[in-house]
Amino acid sequence: KALFAVAKEQNQTEVVSRELGAMATMFEGSAKLRDVLARPWIPPPARRAVATEIAQRSNLSKLSSYRATSWRS
């Protein structure tokens, strides 16, 4: 299911929207972060580890954290 469909089911749309907005702002403000996550030669597990660390340090909700760290390689 799409993130917002799940968020709606769990009555978490405002939280998820706010958290994803904050994450987007963080990525826009950090060229180094964008580079790490966009470079194809950086192994997906390493990129996923960076995203997981950011999610943990940002105290994202479980739903937003899962989405931020679970993309296909």
Short mmCIF file of N, CA, C and O in Angstrom, two decimals:
data_model
loop_
_atom_site.label_atom_id
_atom_site.label_comp_id
_atom_site.label_asym_id
_atom_site.label_seq_id
_atom_site.Cartn_x
_atom_site.Cartn_y
_atom_site.Cartn_z
N LYS A 1 0.83 -1.19 0.00
CA LYS A 1 0.00 0.00 0.00
C LYS A 1 0.86 1.25 0.00
O LYS A 1 1.98 1.23 0.50
N ALA A 2 0.30 2.30 -0.50
CA ALA A 2 1.00 3.58 -0.50
C ALA A 2 1.07 4.13 0.93
O ALA A 2 0.19 3.86 1.76
N LEU A 3 2.10 4.89 1.18
CA LEU A 3 2.34 5.42 2.52
C LEU A 3 1.13 6.16 3.07
O LEU A 3 0.70 5.92 4.20
N PHE A 4 0.56 7.07 2.29
CA PHE A 4 -0.53 7.87 2.82
C PHE A 4 -1.81 7.06 3.01
O PHE A 4 -2.63 7.39 3.86
N ALA A 5 -1.99 5.97 2.25
CA ALA A 5 -3.13 5.09 2.46
C ALA A 5 -3.00 4.42 3.83
O ALA A 5 -3.97 4.34 4.59
N VAL A 6 -1.80 3.96 4.13
CA VAL A 6 -1.56 3.33 5.44
C VAL A 6 -1.67 4.37 6.55
O VAL A 6 -2.27 4.11 7.59
N ALA A 7 -1.11 5.54 6.31
CA ALA A 7 -1.19 6.61 7.31
C ALA A 7 -2.65 6.97 7.60
O ALA A 7 -3.02 7.19 8.76
N LYS A 8 -3.45 7.01 6.57
CA LYS A 8 -4.87 7.33 6.76
C LYS A 8 -5.56 6.25 7.58
O LYS A 8 -6.33 6.55 8.49
N GLU A 9 -5.27 5.00 7.27
CA GLU A 9 -5.85 3.88 8.04
C GLU A 9 -5.48 3.96 9.51
O GLU A 9 -6.26 3.59 10.38
N GLN A 10 -4.28 4.43 9.78
CA GLN A 10 -3.77 4.50 11.16
C GLN A 10 -3.97 5.87 11.79
O GLN A 10 -3.43 6.14 12.86
N ASN A 11 -4.71 6.73 11.10
CA ASN A 11 -4.97 8.08 11.59
C ASN A 11 -3.66 8.83 11.89
O ASN A 11 -3.52 9.49 12.92
N GLN A 12 -2.70 8.70 10.96
CA GLN A 12 -1.37 9.29 11.13
C GLN A 12 -1.00 10.24 10.00
O GLN A 12 0.17 10.58 9.84
N THR A 13 -1.96 10.70 9.20
CA THR A 13 -1.63 11.50 8.02
C THR A 13 -0.91 12.80 8.38
O THR A 13 0.04 13.19 7.70
N GLU A 14 -1.34 13.49 9.42
CA GLU A 14 -0.69 14.74 9.79
C GLU A 14 0.75 14.51 10.25
O GLU A 14 1.64 15.26 9.88
N VAL A 15 0.95 13.48 11.04
CA VAL A 15 2.29 13.17 11.54
C VAL A 15 3.22 12.82 10.38
O VAL A 15 4.32 13.36 10.26
N VAL A 16 2.76 11.93 9.51
CA VAL A 16 3.58 11.49 8.38
C VAL A 16 3.88 12.67 7.45
O VAL A 16 5.01 12.84 7.00
N SER A 17 2.89 13.47 7.17
CA SER A 17 3.08 14.63 6.31
C SER A 17 4.12 15.58 6.89
O SER A 17 5.03 16.04 6.18
N ARG A 18 4.02 15.87 8.16
CA ARG A 18 4.96 16.77 8.83
C ARG A 18 6.38 16.17 8.81
O ARG A 18 7.35 16.87 8.50
N GLU A 19 6.49 14.90 9.12
CA GLU A 19 7.81 14.26 9.17
C GLU A 19 8.46 14.19 7.79
O GLU A 19 9.65 14.46 7.65
N LEU A 20 7.70 13.85 6.77
CA LEU A 20 8.27 13.77 5.43
C LEU A 20 8.65 15.16 4.92
O LEU A 20 9.65 15.31 4.21
N GLY A 21 7.89 16.16 5.29
CA GLY A 21 8.26 17.53 4.95
C GLY A 21 9.58 17.92 5.58
O GLY A 21 10.44 18.54 4.94
N ALA A 22 9.76 17.56 6.84
CA ALA A 22 11.01 17.85 7.54
C ALA A 22 12.18 17.11 6.90
O ALA A 22 13.28 17.67 6.75
N MET A 23 11.95 15.87 6.50
CA MET A 23 13.01 15.10 5.84
C MET A 23 13.37 15.73 4.50
O MET A 23 14.54 15.84 4.15
N ALA A 24 12.37 16.15 3.73
CA ALA A 24 12.63 16.79 2.44
C ALA A 24 13.46 18.06 2.62
O ALA A 24 14.40 18.31 1.86
N THR A 25 13.14 18.83 3.64
CA THR A 25 13.89 20.04 3.92
C THR A 25 15.34 19.71 4.27
O THR A 25 16.27 20.38 3.83
N MET A 26 15.54 18.64 5.03
CA MET A 26 16.88 18.21 5.40
C MET A 26 17.68 17.82 4.16
O MET A 26 18.83 18.22 4.00
N PHE A 27 17.07 17.05 3.26
CA PHE A 27 17.76 16.63 2.05
C PHE A 27 18.07 17.81 1.13
O PHE A 27 19.13 17.89 0.55
N GLU A 28 17.13 18.74 1.05
CA GLU A 28 17.35 19.94 0.21
C GLU A 28 18.51 20.77 0.74
O GLU A 28 19.22 21.40 -0.03
N GLY A 29 18.71 20.76 2.03
CA GLY A 29 19.74 21.58 2.65
C GLY A 29 21.10 20.93 2.76
O GLY A 29 22.04 21.54 3.24
N SER A 30 21.22 19.68 2.33
CA SER A 30 22.49 18.98 2.49
C SER A 30 22.91 18.30 1.19
O SER A 30 22.44 17.21 0.85
N ALA A 31 23.84 18.93 0.50
CA ALA A 31 24.36 18.35 -0.75
C ALA A 31 25.05 17.01 -0.48
O ALA A 31 24.92 16.07 -1.28
N LYS A 32 25.76 16.91 0.62
CA LYS A 32 26.46 15.66 0.94
C LYS A 32 25.47 14.52 1.15
O LYS A 32 25.69 13.39 0.67
N LEU A 33 24.40 14.79 1.84
CA LEU A 33 23.39 13.76 2.07
C LEU A 33 22.74 13.33 0.75
O LEU A 33 22.59 12.14 0.49
N ARG A 34 22.40 14.29 -0.08
CA ARG A 34 21.82 13.97 -1.39
C ARG A 34 22.79 13.13 -2.21
O ARG A 34 22.40 12.16 -2.85
N ASP A 35 24.06 13.48 -2.17
CA ASP A 35 25.07 12.73 -2.92
C ASP A 35 25.16 11.29 -2.45
O ASP A 35 25.21 10.37 -3.27
N VAL A 36 25.20 11.08 -1.16
CA VAL A 36 25.30 9.72 -0.63
C VAL A 36 24.11 8.87 -1.07
O VAL A 36 24.27 7.73 -1.48
N LEU A 37 22.93 9.45 -1.01
CA LEU A 37 21.74 8.67 -1.32
C LEU A 37 21.50 8.51 -2.82
O LEU A 37 20.79 7.61 -3.24
N ALA A 38 22.14 9.34 -3.63
CA ALA A 38 21.91 9.30 -5.08
C ALA A 38 23.00 8.57 -5.86
O ALA A 38 22.78 8.20 -7.00
N ARG A 39 24.15 8.38 -5.27
CA ARG A 39 25.27 7.77 -5.99
C ARG A 39 25.07 6.27 -6.17
O ARG A 39 25.03 5.53 -5.19
N PRO A 40 24.98 5.80 -7.42
CA PRO A 40 24.74 4.37 -7.66
C PRO A 40 25.90 3.48 -7.24
O PRO A 40 25.70 2.30 -6.98
N TRP A 41 27.12 4.02 -7.15
CA TRP A 41 28.25 3.19 -6.78
C TRP A 41 28.36 3.00 -5.26
O TRP A 41 29.14 2.17 -4.80
N ILE A 42 27.58 3.73 -4.50
CA ILE A 42 27.52 3.47 -3.05
C ILE A 42 26.53 2.33 -2.86
O ILE A 42 25.38 2.43 -3.28
N PRO A 43 26.97 1.25 -2.26
CA PRO A 43 26.11 0.07 -2.13
C PRO A 43 24.79 0.39 -1.41
O PRO A 43 24.78 1.16 -0.44
N PRO A 44 23.69 -0.20 -1.90
CA PRO A 44 22.40 0.05 -1.26
C PRO A 44 22.38 -0.18 0.24
O PRO A 44 21.77 0.62 0.96
N PRO A 45 23.05 -1.21 0.76
CA PRO A 45 23.05 -1.36 2.23
C PRO A 45 23.67 -0.16 2.95
O PRO A 45 23.21 0.22 4.03
N ALA A 46 24.69 0.45 2.35
CA ALA A 46 25.31 1.62 2.97
C ALA A 46 24.36 2.81 2.92
O ALA A 46 24.22 3.55 3.90
N ARG A 47 23.67 3.00 1.80
CA ARG A 47 22.71 4.10 1.70
C ARG A 47 21.55 3.88 2.67
O ARG A 47 21.08 4.80 3.32
N ARG A 48 21.11 2.63 2.78
CA ARG A 48 20.03 2.31 3.70
C ARG A 48 20.45 2.57 5.15
O ARG A 48 19.67 3.07 5.96
N ALA A 49 21.71 2.27 5.47
CA ALA A 49 22.22 2.52 6.83
C ALA A 49 22.21 4.01 7.14
O ALA A 49 21.86 4.41 8.26
N VAL A 50 22.57 4.84 6.16
CA VAL A 50 22.54 6.30 6.36
C VAL A 50 21.10 6.74 6.62
O VAL A 50 20.83 7.50 7.55
N ALA A 51 20.17 6.27 5.78
CA ALA A 51 18.77 6.65 5.95
C ALA A 51 18.22 6.18 7.29
O ALA A 51 17.47 6.90 7.96
N THR A 52 18.61 4.99 7.71
CA THR A 52 18.15 4.46 9.00
C THR A 52 18.67 5.31 10.15
O THR A 52 17.93 5.64 11.08
N GLU A 53 19.94 5.69 10.09
CA GLU A 53 20.53 6.53 11.14
C GLU A 53 19.82 7.88 11.21
O GLU A 53 19.52 8.38 12.30
N ILE A 54 19.54 8.47 10.07
CA ILE A 54 18.84 9.75 10.04
C ILE A 54 17.44 9.60 10.64
O ILE A 54 17.01 10.42 11.45
N ALA A 55 16.75 8.55 10.27
CA ALA A 55 15.40 8.31 10.79
C ALA A 55 15.42 8.15 12.31
O ALA A 55 14.58 8.70 13.01
N GLN A 56 16.41 7.42 12.81
CA GLN A 56 16.50 7.21 14.25
C GLN A 56 16.84 8.51 14.98
O GLN A 56 16.23 8.82 16.00
N ARG A 57 17.78 9.26 14.46
CA ARG A 57 18.17 10.53 15.11
C ARG A 57 17.06 11.57 15.03
O ARG A 57 16.99 12.46 15.87
N SER A 58 16.21 11.45 14.02
CA SER A 58 15.12 12.41 13.85
C SER A 58 13.87 12.03 14.62
O SER A 58 12.88 12.74 14.58
N ASN A 59 13.92 10.89 15.29
CA ASN A 59 12.77 10.39 16.05
C ASN A 59 11.50 10.31 15.20
O ASN A 59 10.42 10.71 15.64
N LEU A 60 11.66 9.80 13.98
CA LEU A 60 10.50 9.64 13.11
C LEU A 60 9.56 8.59 13.67
O LEU A 60 9.98 7.65 14.35
N SER A 61 8.29 8.73 13.35
CA SER A 61 7.32 7.71 13.72
C SER A 61 7.70 6.41 13.03
O SER A 61 8.47 6.40 12.05
N LYS A 62 7.19 5.32 13.50
CA LYS A 62 7.49 4.01 12.92
C LYS A 62 7.12 3.98 11.44
O LYS A 62 7.86 3.46 10.61
N LEU A 63 5.99 4.53 11.10
CA LEU A 63 5.51 4.53 9.73
C LEU A 63 6.42 5.34 8.81
O LEU A 63 6.84 4.86 7.75
N SER A 64 6.77 6.54 9.19
CA SER A 64 7.67 7.37 8.37
C SER A 64 9.07 6.78 8.32
O SER A 64 9.72 6.79 7.27
N SER A 65 9.53 6.24 9.43
CA SER A 65 10.85 5.64 9.49
C SER A 65 10.93 4.46 8.54
O SER A 65 11.91 4.30 7.80
N TYR A 66 9.91 3.63 8.52
CA TYR A 66 9.90 2.48 7.62
C TYR A 66 10.00 2.95 6.18
O TYR A 66 10.78 2.44 5.39
N ARG A 67 9.23 3.95 5.81
CA ARG A 67 9.24 4.45 4.44
C ARG A 67 10.57 5.08 4.08
O ARG A 67 11.08 4.91 2.98
N ALA A 68 11.16 5.79 5.00
CA ALA A 68 12.43 6.47 4.73
C ALA A 68 13.58 5.49 4.53
O ALA A 68 14.57 5.81 3.88
N THR A 69 13.44 4.28 5.05
CA THR A 69 14.55 3.33 5.00
C THR A 69 14.28 2.12 4.13
O THR A 69 15.08 1.21 4.08
N SER A 70 13.18 2.09 3.41
CA SER A 70 12.84 0.89 2.66
C SER A 70 12.56 1.19 1.18
O SER A 70 11.43 1.17 0.76
N TRP A 71 13.61 1.46 0.46
CA TRP A 71 13.44 1.63 -0.98
C TRP A 71 14.10 0.45 -1.66
O TRP A 71 14.93 -0.24 -1.09
N ARG A 72 13.73 0.21 -2.89
CA ARG A 72 14.33 -0.89 -3.65
C ARG A 72 15.64 -0.44 -4.26
O ARG A 72 15.76 0.68 -4.71
N SER A 73 16.58 -1.32 -4.29
CA SER A 73 17.89 -1.01 -4.85
C SER A 73 17.87 -1.14 -6.35
O SER A 73 17.17 -1.87 -6.92
#
